[in-house]
mmCIF file with all atom_site columns, C-alpha atoms in Angstrom:
data_model
loop_
_atom_site.group_PDB
_atom_site.id
_atom_site.type_symbol
_atom_site.label_atom_id
_atom_site.label_alt_id
_atom_site.label_comp_id
_atom_site.label_asym_id
_atom_site.label_entity_id
_atom_site.label_seq_id
_atom_site.pdbx_PDB_ins_code
_atom_site.Cartn_x
_atom_site.Cartn_y
_atom_site.Cartn_z
_atom_site.occupancy
_atom_site.B_iso_or_equiv
_atom_site.pdbx_formal_charge
_atom_site.auth_seq_id
_atom_site.auth_comp_id
_atom_site.auth_asym_id
_atom_site.auth_atom_id
_atom_site.pdbx_PDB_model_num
ATOM 1   C CA . ASN J 1 1   ? 233.808 -7.053  311.431 1.00 75.00 ? 237 ASN J CA 1
ATOM 2   C CA . ALA J 1 2   ? 237.258 -5.232  311.163 1.00 83.00 ? 238 ALA J CA 1
ATOM 3   C CA . GLY J 1 3   ? 236.221 -3.472  307.968 1.00 93.00 ? 239 GLY J CA 1
ATOM 4   C CA . VAL J 1 4   ? 239.165 -2.278  305.883 1.00 96.00 ? 240 VAL J CA 1
ATOM 5   C CA . THR J 1 5   ? 242.558 -2.677  307.486 1.00 96.00 ? 241 THR J CA 1
ATOM 6   C CA . GLN J 1 6   ? 245.988 -1.221  306.526 1.00 97.00 ? 242 GLN J CA 1
ATOM 7   C CA . THR J 1 7   ? 249.386 -2.027  307.561 1.00 97.00 ? 243 THR J CA 1
ATOM 8   C CA . PRO J 1 8   ? 251.881 -0.268  308.392 1.00 97.00 ? 244 PRO J CA 1
ATOM 9   C CA . LYS J 1 9   ? 250.420 3.016   309.548 1.00 96.00 ? 245 LYS J CA 1
ATOM 10  C CA . PHE J 1 10  ? 253.673 4.847   309.037 1.00 96.00 ? 246 PHE J CA 1
ATOM 11  C CA . GLN J 1 11  ? 256.766 3.991   306.756 1.00 97.00 ? 247 GLN J CA 1
ATOM 12  C CA . VAL J 1 12  ? 259.837 5.785   306.042 1.00 97.00 ? 248 VAL J CA 1
ATOM 13  C CA . LEU J 1 13  ? 261.890 4.655   302.955 1.00 97.00 ? 249 LEU J CA 1
ATOM 14  C CA . LYS J 1 14  ? 264.988 5.725   301.180 1.00 97.00 ? 250 LYS J CA 1
ATOM 15  C CA . THR J 1 15  ? 264.896 6.343   297.554 1.00 97.00 ? 251 THR J CA 1
ATOM 16  C CA . GLY J 1 16  ? 265.067 3.049   295.576 1.00 97.00 ? 252 GLY J CA 1
ATOM 17  C CA . GLN J 1 17  ? 263.940 0.983   298.249 1.00 97.00 ? 253 GLN J CA 1
ATOM 18  C CA . SER J 1 18  ? 260.828 -1.461  297.563 1.00 96.00 ? 254 SER J CA 1
ATOM 19  C CA . MET J 1 19  ? 257.885 -2.126  300.004 1.00 96.00 ? 255 MET J CA 1
ATOM 20  C CA . THR J 1 20  ? 254.379 -3.451  299.939 1.00 98.00 ? 256 THR J CA 1
ATOM 21  C CA . LEU J 1 21  ? 251.365 -1.727  301.625 1.00 98.00 ? 257 LEU J CA 1
ATOM 22  C CA . GLN J 1 22  ? 248.875 -4.262  302.867 1.00 98.00 ? 258 GLN J CA 1
ATOM 23  C CA . CYS J 1 23  ? 245.250 -3.826  302.793 1.00 98.00 ? 259 CYS J CA 1
ATOM 24  C CA . ALA J 1 24  ? 242.589 -6.428  303.752 1.00 97.00 ? 260 ALA J CA 1
ATOM 25  C CA . GLN J 1 25  ? 238.790 -6.265  304.057 1.00 97.00 ? 261 GLN J CA 1
ATOM 26  C CA . ASP J 1 26  ? 236.382 -8.752  305.869 1.00 95.00 ? 262 ASP J CA 1
ATOM 27  C CA . MET J 1 27  ? 233.154 -7.565  304.169 1.00 94.00 ? 263 MET J CA 1
ATOM 28  C CA . ASN J 1 28  ? 233.336 -9.738  301.163 1.00 94.00 ? 264 ASN J CA 1
ATOM 29  C CA . HIS J 1 29  ? 233.492 -6.693  298.781 1.00 94.00 ? 265 HIS J CA 1
ATOM 30  C CA . GLU J 1 30  ? 234.155 -7.234  295.211 1.00 93.00 ? 266 GLU J CA 1
ATOM 31  C CA . TYR J 1 31  ? 235.755 -3.936  294.573 1.00 93.00 ? 267 TYR J CA 1
ATOM 32  C CA . MET J 1 32  ? 238.838 -2.734  296.058 1.00 95.00 ? 268 MET J CA 1
ATOM 33  C CA . SER J 1 33  ? 240.863 0.438   295.118 1.00 95.00 ? 269 SER J CA 1
ATOM 34  C CA . TRP J 1 34  ? 244.079 2.366   296.244 1.00 97.00 ? 270 TRP J CA 1
ATOM 35  C CA . TYR J 1 35  ? 244.129 5.969   296.394 1.00 96.00 ? 271 TYR J CA 1
ATOM 36  C CA . ARG J 1 36  ? 246.719 8.479   297.326 1.00 97.00 ? 272 ARG J CA 1
ATOM 37  C CA . GLN J 1 37  ? 246.111 11.706  299.046 1.00 95.00 ? 273 GLN J CA 1
ATOM 38  C CA . ASP J 1 38  ? 248.180 14.816  298.628 1.00 92.00 ? 274 ASP J CA 1
ATOM 39  C CA . PRO J 1 39  ? 247.541 18.477  299.918 1.00 83.00 ? 275 PRO J CA 1
ATOM 40  C CA . GLY J 1 40  ? 245.142 20.290  297.786 1.00 77.00 ? 276 GLY J CA 1
ATOM 41  C CA . MET J 1 41  ? 244.671 17.561  295.452 1.00 79.00 ? 277 MET J CA 1
ATOM 42  C CA . GLY J 1 42  ? 241.942 15.440  297.138 1.00 85.00 ? 278 GLY J CA 1
ATOM 43  C CA . LEU J 1 43  ? 242.265 11.500  296.620 1.00 92.00 ? 279 LEU J CA 1
ATOM 44  C CA . ARG J 1 44  ? 243.673 10.221  293.345 1.00 93.00 ? 280 ARG J CA 1
ATOM 45  C CA . LEU J 1 45  ? 243.006 6.667   292.305 1.00 93.00 ? 281 LEU J CA 1
ATOM 46  C CA . ILE J 1 46  ? 246.196 4.537   291.702 1.00 96.00 ? 282 ILE J CA 1
ATOM 47  C CA . HIS J 1 47  ? 244.744 1.090   290.818 1.00 96.00 ? 283 HIS J CA 1
ATOM 48  C CA . TYR J 1 48  ? 241.610 -0.851  291.358 1.00 94.00 ? 284 TYR J CA 1
ATOM 49  C CA . SER J 1 49  ? 240.187 -4.369  291.320 1.00 94.00 ? 285 SER J CA 1
ATOM 50  C CA . VAL J 1 50  ? 236.606 -5.604  290.494 1.00 91.00 ? 286 VAL J CA 1
ATOM 51  C CA . GLY J 1 51  ? 237.261 -9.017  291.739 1.00 92.00 ? 287 GLY J CA 1
ATOM 52  C CA . ALA J 1 52  ? 239.921 -11.665 292.493 1.00 93.00 ? 288 ALA J CA 1
ATOM 53  C CA . GLY J 1 53  ? 242.397 -12.048 289.594 1.00 94.00 ? 289 GLY J CA 1
ATOM 54  C CA . ILE J 1 54  ? 241.145 -8.679  287.903 1.00 94.00 ? 290 ILE J CA 1
ATOM 55  C CA . THR J 1 55  ? 243.073 -5.329  288.432 1.00 95.00 ? 291 THR J CA 1
ATOM 56  C CA . ASP J 1 56  ? 243.176 -2.023  286.244 1.00 93.00 ? 292 ASP J CA 1
ATOM 57  C CA . GLN J 1 57  ? 245.100 1.122   286.400 1.00 93.00 ? 293 GLN J CA 1
ATOM 58  C CA . GLY J 1 58  ? 243.540 4.186   287.822 1.00 91.00 ? 294 GLY J CA 1
ATOM 59  C CA . GLU J 1 59  ? 244.728 8.015   287.262 1.00 90.00 ? 295 GLU J CA 1
ATOM 60  C CA . VAL J 1 60  ? 248.203 7.829   288.656 1.00 94.00 ? 296 VAL J CA 1
ATOM 61  C CA . PRO J 1 61  ? 249.510 4.185   288.339 1.00 96.00 ? 297 PRO J CA 1
ATOM 62  C CA . ASN J 1 62  ? 253.073 4.619   287.518 1.00 96.00 ? 298 ASN J CA 1
ATOM 63  C CA . GLY J 1 63  ? 255.539 3.304   290.095 1.00 96.00 ? 299 GLY J CA 1
ATOM 64  C CA . TYR J 1 64  ? 252.964 1.050   291.470 1.00 97.00 ? 300 TYR J CA 1
ATOM 65  C CA . ASN J 1 65  ? 252.024 -2.514  291.120 1.00 97.00 ? 301 ASN J CA 1
ATOM 66  C CA . VAL J 1 66  ? 249.154 -4.549  292.462 1.00 97.00 ? 302 VAL J CA 1
ATOM 67  C CA . SER J 1 67  ? 247.665 -8.067  292.470 1.00 96.00 ? 303 SER J CA 1
ATOM 68  C CA . ARG J 1 68  ? 244.446 -9.496  293.921 1.00 97.00 ? 304 ARG J CA 1
ATOM 69  C CA . SER J 1 69  ? 244.891 -13.373 294.446 1.00 96.00 ? 305 SER J CA 1
ATOM 70  C CA . THR J 1 70  ? 241.928 -13.188 296.993 1.00 96.00 ? 306 THR J CA 1
ATOM 71  C CA . THR J 1 71  ? 238.752 -11.378 297.447 1.00 96.00 ? 307 THR J CA 1
ATOM 72  C CA . GLU J 1 72  ? 240.064 -10.186 300.919 1.00 97.00 ? 308 GLU J CA 1
ATOM 73  C CA . ASP J 1 73  ? 243.460 -8.777  300.133 1.00 97.00 ? 309 ASP J CA 1
ATOM 74  C CA . PHE J 1 74  ? 244.685 -6.080  297.798 1.00 98.00 ? 310 PHE J CA 1
ATOM 75  C CA . PRO J 1 75  ? 248.466 -5.313  298.373 1.00 98.00 ? 311 PRO J CA 1
ATOM 76  C CA . LEU J 1 76  ? 250.143 -2.185  296.683 1.00 98.00 ? 312 LEU J CA 1
ATOM 77  C CA . ARG J 1 77  ? 253.791 -2.678  295.843 1.00 98.00 ? 313 ARG J CA 1
ATOM 78  C CA . LEU J 1 78  ? 256.417 0.169   295.348 1.00 96.00 ? 314 LEU J CA 1
ATOM 79  C CA . LEU J 1 79  ? 259.219 -1.279  293.385 1.00 92.00 ? 315 LEU J CA 1
ATOM 80  C CA . SER J 1 80  ? 261.679 1.561   293.489 1.00 96.00 ? 316 SER J CA 1
ATOM 81  C CA . ALA J 1 81  ? 260.385 4.182   295.797 1.00 96.00 ? 317 ALA J CA 1
ATOM 82  C CA . ALA J 1 82  ? 260.886 7.867   294.695 1.00 97.00 ? 318 ALA J CA 1
ATOM 83  C CA . PRO J 1 83  ? 260.486 11.110  296.908 1.00 97.00 ? 319 PRO J CA 1
ATOM 84  C CA . SER J 1 84  ? 257.249 12.018  294.689 1.00 96.00 ? 320 SER J CA 1
ATOM 85  C CA . GLN J 1 85  ? 255.694 8.919   296.193 1.00 97.00 ? 321 GLN J CA 1
ATOM 86  C CA . THR J 1 86  ? 255.662 10.727  299.746 1.00 97.00 ? 322 THR J CA 1
ATOM 87  C CA . SER J 1 87  ? 251.938 10.663  300.359 1.00 97.00 ? 323 SER J CA 1
ATOM 88  C CA . VAL J 1 88  ? 249.341 9.203   302.473 1.00 97.00 ? 324 VAL J CA 1
ATOM 89  C CA . TYR J 1 89  ? 247.861 5.962   300.940 1.00 98.00 ? 325 TYR J CA 1
ATOM 90  C CA . PHE J 1 90  ? 244.248 4.782   301.348 1.00 97.00 ? 326 PHE J CA 1
ATOM 91  C CA . CYS J 1 91  ? 242.646 1.537   300.569 1.00 97.00 ? 327 CYS J CA 1
ATOM 92  C CA . ALA J 1 92  ? 238.976 1.216   299.904 1.00 95.00 ? 328 ALA J CA 1
ATOM 93  C CA . SER J 1 93  ? 236.208 -1.527  299.217 1.00 95.00 ? 329 SER J CA 1
ATOM 94  C CA . ARG J 1 94  ? 232.813 -1.546  298.355 1.00 92.00 ? 330 ARG J CA 1
ATOM 95  C CA . LEU J 1 95  ? 230.204 -4.038  297.067 1.00 90.00 ? 331 LEU J CA 1
ATOM 96  C CA . ALA J 1 96  ? 229.754 -4.412  293.245 1.00 84.00 ? 332 ALA J CA 1
ATOM 97  C CA . GLY J 1 97  ? 226.386 -3.054  293.334 1.00 77.00 ? 333 GLY J CA 1
ATOM 98  C CA . GLY J 1 98  ? 226.870 -0.629  295.908 1.00 80.00 ? 334 GLY J CA 1
ATOM 99  C CA . ARG J 1 99  ? 227.912 3.082   296.012 1.00 82.00 ? 335 ARG J CA 1
ATOM 100 C CA . GLU J 1 100 ? 229.451 3.483   299.459 1.00 86.00 ? 336 GLU J CA 1
ATOM 101 C CA . GLN J 1 101 ? 233.195 3.016   299.769 1.00 90.00 ? 337 GLN J CA 1
ATOM 102 C CA . PHE J 1 102 ? 234.365 1.973   303.061 1.00 94.00 ? 338 PHE J CA 1
ATOM 103 C CA . PHE J 1 103 ? 238.238 3.363   303.529 1.00 95.00 ? 339 PHE J CA 1
ATOM 104 C CA . GLY J 1 104 ? 240.905 2.075   305.668 1.00 96.00 ? 340 GLY J CA 1
ATOM 105 C CA . PRO J 1 105 ? 242.651 4.179   308.198 1.00 95.00 ? 341 PRO J CA 1
ATOM 106 C CA . GLY J 1 106 ? 245.712 5.073   305.893 1.00 96.00 ? 342 GLY J CA 1
ATOM 107 C CA . THR J 1 107 ? 249.329 4.457   305.419 1.00 97.00 ? 343 THR J CA 1
ATOM 108 C CA . ARG J 1 108 ? 251.713 7.799   305.747 1.00 96.00 ? 344 ARG J CA 1
ATOM 109 C CA . LEU J 1 109 ? 254.703 6.907   303.668 1.00 97.00 ? 345 LEU J CA 1
ATOM 110 C CA . THR J 1 110 ? 257.831 9.317   303.493 1.00 97.00 ? 346 THR J CA 1
ATOM 111 C CA . VAL J 1 111 ? 260.445 8.541   300.891 1.00 97.00 ? 347 VAL J CA 1
ATOM 112 C CA . LEU J 1 112 ? 263.858 10.374  301.666 1.00 96.00 ? 348 LEU J CA 1
ATOM 113 C CA . THR B 2 1   ? 240.194 13.469  282.744 1.00 59.00 ? 276 THR B CA 1
ATOM 114 C CA . GLN B 2 2   ? 237.179 14.608  285.087 1.00 63.00 ? 277 GLN B CA 1
ATOM 115 C CA . LEU B 2 3   ? 237.865 17.254  287.589 1.00 80.00 ? 278 LEU B CA 1
ATOM 116 C CA . LEU B 2 4   ? 235.944 18.352  290.617 1.00 90.00 ? 279 LEU B CA 1
ATOM 117 C CA . GLU B 2 5   ? 236.840 21.864  292.043 1.00 92.00 ? 280 GLU B CA 1
ATOM 118 C CA . GLN B 2 6   ? 235.700 22.562  295.550 1.00 94.00 ? 281 GLN B CA 1
ATOM 119 C CA . SER B 2 7   ? 235.420 26.054  297.204 1.00 95.00 ? 282 SER B CA 1
ATOM 120 C CA . PRO B 2 8   ? 236.572 27.377  299.412 1.00 96.00 ? 283 PRO B CA 1
ATOM 121 C CA . GLN B 2 9   ? 239.647 25.394  299.999 1.00 94.00 ? 284 GLN B CA 1
ATOM 122 C CA . PHE B 2 10  ? 239.964 26.507  303.710 1.00 96.00 ? 285 PHE B CA 1
ATOM 123 C CA . LEU B 2 11  ? 237.182 27.847  306.058 1.00 96.00 ? 286 LEU B CA 1
ATOM 124 C CA . SER B 2 12  ? 237.335 29.086  309.589 1.00 97.00 ? 287 SER B CA 1
ATOM 125 C CA . ILE B 2 13  ? 234.236 30.063  311.317 1.00 96.00 ? 288 ILE B CA 1
ATOM 126 C CA . GLN B 2 14  ? 232.801 30.299  314.898 1.00 97.00 ? 289 GLN B CA 1
ATOM 127 C CA . GLU B 2 15  ? 230.275 28.228  316.424 1.00 97.00 ? 290 GLU B CA 1
ATOM 128 C CA . GLY B 2 16  ? 226.710 29.078  315.192 1.00 97.00 ? 291 GLY B CA 1
ATOM 129 C CA . GLU B 2 17  ? 227.620 30.480  311.888 1.00 97.00 ? 292 GLU B CA 1
ATOM 130 C CA . ASN B 2 18  ? 226.284 28.922  308.667 1.00 97.00 ? 293 ASN B CA 1
ATOM 131 C CA . LEU B 2 19  ? 228.525 28.078  305.477 1.00 97.00 ? 294 LEU B CA 1
ATOM 132 C CA . THR B 2 20  ? 228.133 26.530  302.183 1.00 98.00 ? 295 THR B CA 1
ATOM 133 C CA . VAL B 2 21  ? 230.844 24.539  300.363 1.00 98.00 ? 296 VAL B CA 1
ATOM 134 C CA . TYR B 2 22  ? 230.679 24.126  296.540 1.00 97.00 ? 297 TYR B CA 1
ATOM 135 C CA . CYS B 2 23  ? 231.713 21.152  294.425 1.00 96.00 ? 298 CYS B CA 1
ATOM 136 C CA . ASN B 2 24  ? 231.909 22.045  290.580 1.00 95.00 ? 299 ASN B CA 1
ATOM 137 C CA . SER B 2 25  ? 232.728 20.234  287.442 1.00 92.00 ? 300 SER B CA 1
ATOM 138 C CA . SER B 2 26  ? 232.447 20.335  283.706 1.00 89.00 ? 301 SER B CA 1
ATOM 139 C CA . SER B 2 27  ? 231.526 16.904  283.611 1.00 88.00 ? 302 SER B CA 1
ATOM 140 C CA . VAL B 2 28  ? 228.224 15.152  284.217 1.00 89.00 ? 303 VAL B CA 1
ATOM 141 C CA . PHE B 2 29  ? 228.206 12.368  287.053 1.00 89.00 ? 304 PHE B CA 1
ATOM 142 C CA . SER B 2 30  ? 225.487 9.792   287.599 1.00 87.00 ? 305 SER B CA 1
ATOM 143 C CA . SER B 2 31  ? 225.818 10.474  291.439 1.00 90.00 ? 306 SER B CA 1
ATOM 144 C CA . LEU B 2 32  ? 227.748 12.613  293.769 1.00 93.00 ? 307 LEU B CA 1
ATOM 145 C CA . GLN B 2 33  ? 228.953 11.920  297.216 1.00 94.00 ? 308 GLN B CA 1
ATOM 146 C CA . TRP B 2 34  ? 230.205 13.785  300.087 1.00 97.00 ? 309 TRP B CA 1
ATOM 147 C CA . TYR B 2 35  ? 232.660 12.503  302.595 1.00 96.00 ? 310 TYR B CA 1
ATOM 148 C CA . ARG B 2 36  ? 234.048 13.744  305.716 1.00 96.00 ? 311 ARG B CA 1
ATOM 149 C CA . GLN B 2 37  ? 237.671 13.074  306.868 1.00 95.00 ? 312 GLN B CA 1
ATOM 150 C CA . GLU B 2 38  ? 238.905 13.437  310.436 1.00 92.00 ? 313 GLU B CA 1
ATOM 151 C CA . PRO B 2 39  ? 242.888 13.753  310.903 1.00 88.00 ? 314 PRO B CA 1
ATOM 152 C CA . GLY B 2 40  ? 244.579 10.221  310.686 1.00 88.00 ? 315 GLY B CA 1
ATOM 153 C CA . GLU B 2 41  ? 241.639 8.598   309.571 1.00 92.00 ? 316 GLU B CA 1
ATOM 154 C CA . GLY B 2 42  ? 240.123 7.516   306.113 1.00 93.00 ? 317 GLY B CA 1
ATOM 155 C CA . PRO B 2 43  ? 237.109 9.422   304.686 1.00 94.00 ? 318 PRO B CA 1
ATOM 156 C CA . VAL B 2 44  ? 233.584 8.504   305.826 1.00 94.00 ? 319 VAL B CA 1
ATOM 157 C CA . LEU B 2 45  ? 230.526 8.862   303.493 1.00 94.00 ? 320 LEU B CA 1
ATOM 158 C CA . LEU B 2 46  ? 227.860 11.228  304.671 1.00 96.00 ? 321 LEU B CA 1
ATOM 159 C CA . VAL B 2 47  ? 225.422 11.200  301.584 1.00 96.00 ? 322 VAL B CA 1
ATOM 160 C CA . THR B 2 48  ? 224.845 10.252  298.101 1.00 93.00 ? 323 THR B CA 1
ATOM 161 C CA . VAL B 2 49  ? 222.768 12.194  295.763 1.00 94.00 ? 324 VAL B CA 1
ATOM 162 C CA . VAL B 2 50  ? 221.485 10.703  292.527 1.00 91.00 ? 325 VAL B CA 1
ATOM 163 C CA . THR B 2 51  ? 218.834 12.809  290.894 1.00 91.00 ? 326 THR B CA 1
ATOM 164 C CA . GLY B 2 52  ? 219.435 16.306  289.321 1.00 92.00 ? 327 GLY B CA 1
ATOM 165 C CA . GLY B 2 53  ? 217.880 18.813  291.751 1.00 94.00 ? 328 GLY B CA 1
ATOM 166 C CA . GLU B 2 54  ? 217.895 16.350  294.578 1.00 95.00 ? 329 GLU B CA 1
ATOM 167 C CA . VAL B 2 55  ? 218.090 17.825  298.038 1.00 97.00 ? 330 VAL B CA 1
ATOM 168 C CA . LYS B 2 56  ? 219.102 15.865  301.165 1.00 97.00 ? 331 LYS B CA 1
ATOM 169 C CA . LYS B 2 57  ? 219.269 16.676  304.801 1.00 97.00 ? 332 LYS B CA 1
ATOM 170 C CA . LEU B 2 58  ? 221.275 15.115  307.448 1.00 95.00 ? 333 LEU B CA 1
ATOM 171 C CA . LYS B 2 59  ? 220.392 17.026  310.694 1.00 95.00 ? 334 LYS B CA 1
ATOM 172 C CA . ARG B 2 60  ? 222.075 20.403  310.293 1.00 97.00 ? 335 ARG B CA 1
ATOM 173 C CA . LEU B 2 61  ? 223.862 19.423  307.049 1.00 97.00 ? 336 LEU B CA 1
ATOM 174 C CA . THR B 2 62  ? 221.852 20.054  303.541 1.00 98.00 ? 337 THR B CA 1
ATOM 175 C CA . PHE B 2 63  ? 223.078 18.561  300.307 1.00 97.00 ? 338 PHE B CA 1
ATOM 176 C CA . GLN B 2 64  ? 222.075 19.500  296.817 1.00 97.00 ? 339 GLN B CA 1
ATOM 177 C CA . PHE B 2 65  ? 222.779 18.047  293.430 1.00 96.00 ? 340 PHE B CA 1
ATOM 178 C CA . GLY B 2 66  ? 222.700 20.379  290.595 1.00 94.00 ? 341 GLY B CA 1
ATOM 179 C CA . ASP B 2 67  ? 219.828 20.179  288.034 1.00 93.00 ? 342 ASP B CA 1
ATOM 180 C CA . ALA B 2 68  ? 222.444 19.150  285.260 1.00 93.00 ? 343 ALA B CA 1
ATOM 181 C CA . ARG B 2 69  ? 224.305 16.871  287.708 1.00 91.00 ? 344 ARG B CA 1
ATOM 182 C CA . LYS B 2 70  ? 227.683 18.598  287.275 1.00 92.00 ? 345 LYS B CA 1
ATOM 183 C CA . ASP B 2 71  ? 227.707 20.431  290.715 1.00 94.00 ? 346 ASP B CA 1
ATOM 184 C CA . SER B 2 72  ? 226.758 20.065  294.313 1.00 96.00 ? 347 SER B CA 1
ATOM 185 C CA . SER B 2 73  ? 226.586 22.029  297.431 1.00 97.00 ? 348 SER B CA 1
ATOM 186 C CA . LEU B 2 74  ? 226.852 21.268  301.053 1.00 98.00 ? 349 LEU B CA 1
ATOM 187 C CA . HIS B 2 75  ? 225.334 23.803  303.404 1.00 98.00 ? 350 HIS B CA 1
ATOM 188 C CA . ILE B 2 76  ? 225.710 23.494  307.198 1.00 97.00 ? 351 ILE B CA 1
ATOM 189 C CA . THR B 2 77  ? 223.540 25.409  309.693 1.00 97.00 ? 352 THR B CA 1
ATOM 190 C CA . ALA B 2 78  ? 224.723 26.536  312.898 1.00 97.00 ? 353 ALA B CA 1
ATOM 191 C CA . ALA B 2 79  ? 228.175 24.967  312.759 1.00 97.00 ? 354 ALA B CA 1
ATOM 192 C CA . GLN B 2 80  ? 229.531 23.174  315.841 1.00 97.00 ? 355 GLN B CA 1
ATOM 193 C CA . PRO B 2 81  ? 233.138 22.472  316.705 1.00 95.00 ? 356 PRO B CA 1
ATOM 194 C CA . GLY B 2 82  ? 232.252 18.723  315.925 1.00 94.00 ? 357 GLY B CA 1
ATOM 195 C CA . ASP B 2 83  ? 231.748 19.636  312.185 1.00 96.00 ? 358 ASP B CA 1
ATOM 196 C CA . THR B 2 84  ? 235.613 20.306  311.990 1.00 96.00 ? 359 THR B CA 1
ATOM 197 C CA . GLY B 2 85  ? 237.251 18.079  309.223 1.00 96.00 ? 360 GLY B CA 1
ATOM 198 C CA . LEU B 2 86  ? 238.021 17.736  305.693 1.00 96.00 ? 361 LEU B CA 1
ATOM 199 C CA . TYR B 2 87  ? 234.903 17.632  303.383 1.00 97.00 ? 362 TYR B CA 1
ATOM 200 C CA . LEU B 2 88  ? 235.339 15.894  299.896 1.00 96.00 ? 363 LEU B CA 1
ATOM 201 C CA . CYS B 2 89  ? 232.963 15.508  297.340 1.00 96.00 ? 364 CYS B CA 1
ATOM 202 C CA . ALA B 2 90  ? 233.239 12.680  294.834 1.00 94.00 ? 365 ALA B CA 1
ATOM 203 C CA . GLY B 2 91  ? 231.607 12.136  291.439 1.00 91.00 ? 366 GLY B CA 1
ATOM 204 C CA . LEU B 2 92  ? 230.452 8.640   290.246 1.00 86.00 ? 367 LEU B CA 1
ATOM 205 C CA . ASN B 2 93  ? 229.787 7.358   286.658 1.00 77.00 ? 368 ASN B CA 1
ATOM 206 C CA . THR B 2 94  ? 227.907 4.221   286.069 1.00 68.00 ? 369 THR B CA 1
ATOM 207 C CA . GLY B 2 95  ? 230.119 3.776   282.897 1.00 59.00 ? 370 GLY B CA 1
ATOM 208 C CA . THR B 2 96  ? 233.266 3.412   285.141 1.00 49.00 ? 371 THR B CA 1
ATOM 209 C CA . ALA B 2 97  ? 231.434 2.158   288.192 1.00 53.00 ? 372 ALA B CA 1
ATOM 210 C CA . SER B 2 98  ? 234.718 1.312   290.117 1.00 60.00 ? 373 SER B CA 1
ATOM 211 C CA . LYS B 2 99  ? 236.036 4.702   289.762 1.00 77.00 ? 374 LYS B CA 1
ATOM 212 C CA . LEU B 2 100 ? 235.342 7.654   292.046 1.00 86.00 ? 375 LEU B CA 1
ATOM 213 C CA . THR B 2 101 ? 236.632 11.173  291.080 1.00 89.00 ? 376 THR B CA 1
ATOM 214 C CA . PHE B 2 102 ? 237.550 13.247  294.329 1.00 92.00 ? 377 PHE B CA 1
ATOM 215 C CA . GLY B 2 103 ? 237.296 16.755  294.591 1.00 93.00 ? 378 GLY B CA 1
ATOM 216 C CA . THR B 2 104 ? 240.009 19.053  295.871 1.00 90.00 ? 379 THR B CA 1
ATOM 217 C CA . GLY B 2 105 ? 238.508 19.061  299.315 1.00 93.00 ? 380 GLY B CA 1
ATOM 218 C CA . THR B 2 106 ? 237.392 21.781  301.826 1.00 95.00 ? 381 THR B CA 1
ATOM 219 C CA . ARG B 2 107 ? 238.930 22.047  305.244 1.00 95.00 ? 382 ARG B CA 1
ATOM 220 C CA . LEU B 2 108 ? 236.652 23.523  307.886 1.00 97.00 ? 383 LEU B CA 1
ATOM 221 C CA . GLN B 2 109 ? 237.438 24.527  311.187 1.00 97.00 ? 384 GLN B CA 1
ATOM 222 C CA . VAL B 2 110 ? 234.904 25.604  313.610 1.00 97.00 ? 385 VAL B CA 1
ATOM 223 C CA . THR B 2 111 ? 235.876 27.302  316.803 1.00 95.00 ? 386 THR B CA 1
ATOM 224 C CA . LEU B 2 112 ? 234.175 28.081  320.141 1.00 92.00 ? 387 LEU B CA 1
#
């Protein structure tokens, strides 16, 4: 199993550009989540999904969109990037009845 | 919004020393998790504590969940350079089972 994979590893955007961060898992996990990690603030939940076709907002959803068309994939879209979105982004997944979250390796995004 | 404060924020110690990291909240959680994160990687789960007052040991690491399920501590005995990393606590509630609330993090450096 590859676990949770994320692409790209690094990305630099200009203000106003759009992009999609990809996340995939091969563990058949129902729950998937996106977090952003900023210095001194831990990880903050952006959006999450409890299954294909179902998504909901987390703590810091503004400026981000998600969709969940399959169990395996959970892409995160930035429609118009802003410097405040410079961060490291982590995707995670877990079983519906489980407590352990499995994290991907992260995407480091810089918005100029 | 539930908050988890960790202390200290940074800790630099020498090999062989003992240390304790604290995770405090004004909110009650159904369970508390501790993760360790290496540079350039996602967090990896170390332990989950569920019962108030519970103590779990993982080799030289001892985790305790407070009686009121609002706080937790991580104690490392005879720290080694391999313990270096970012330690994150995270609270989980059954009511919002898909959401983990992460602490602010403690960055530990263990030198020879």
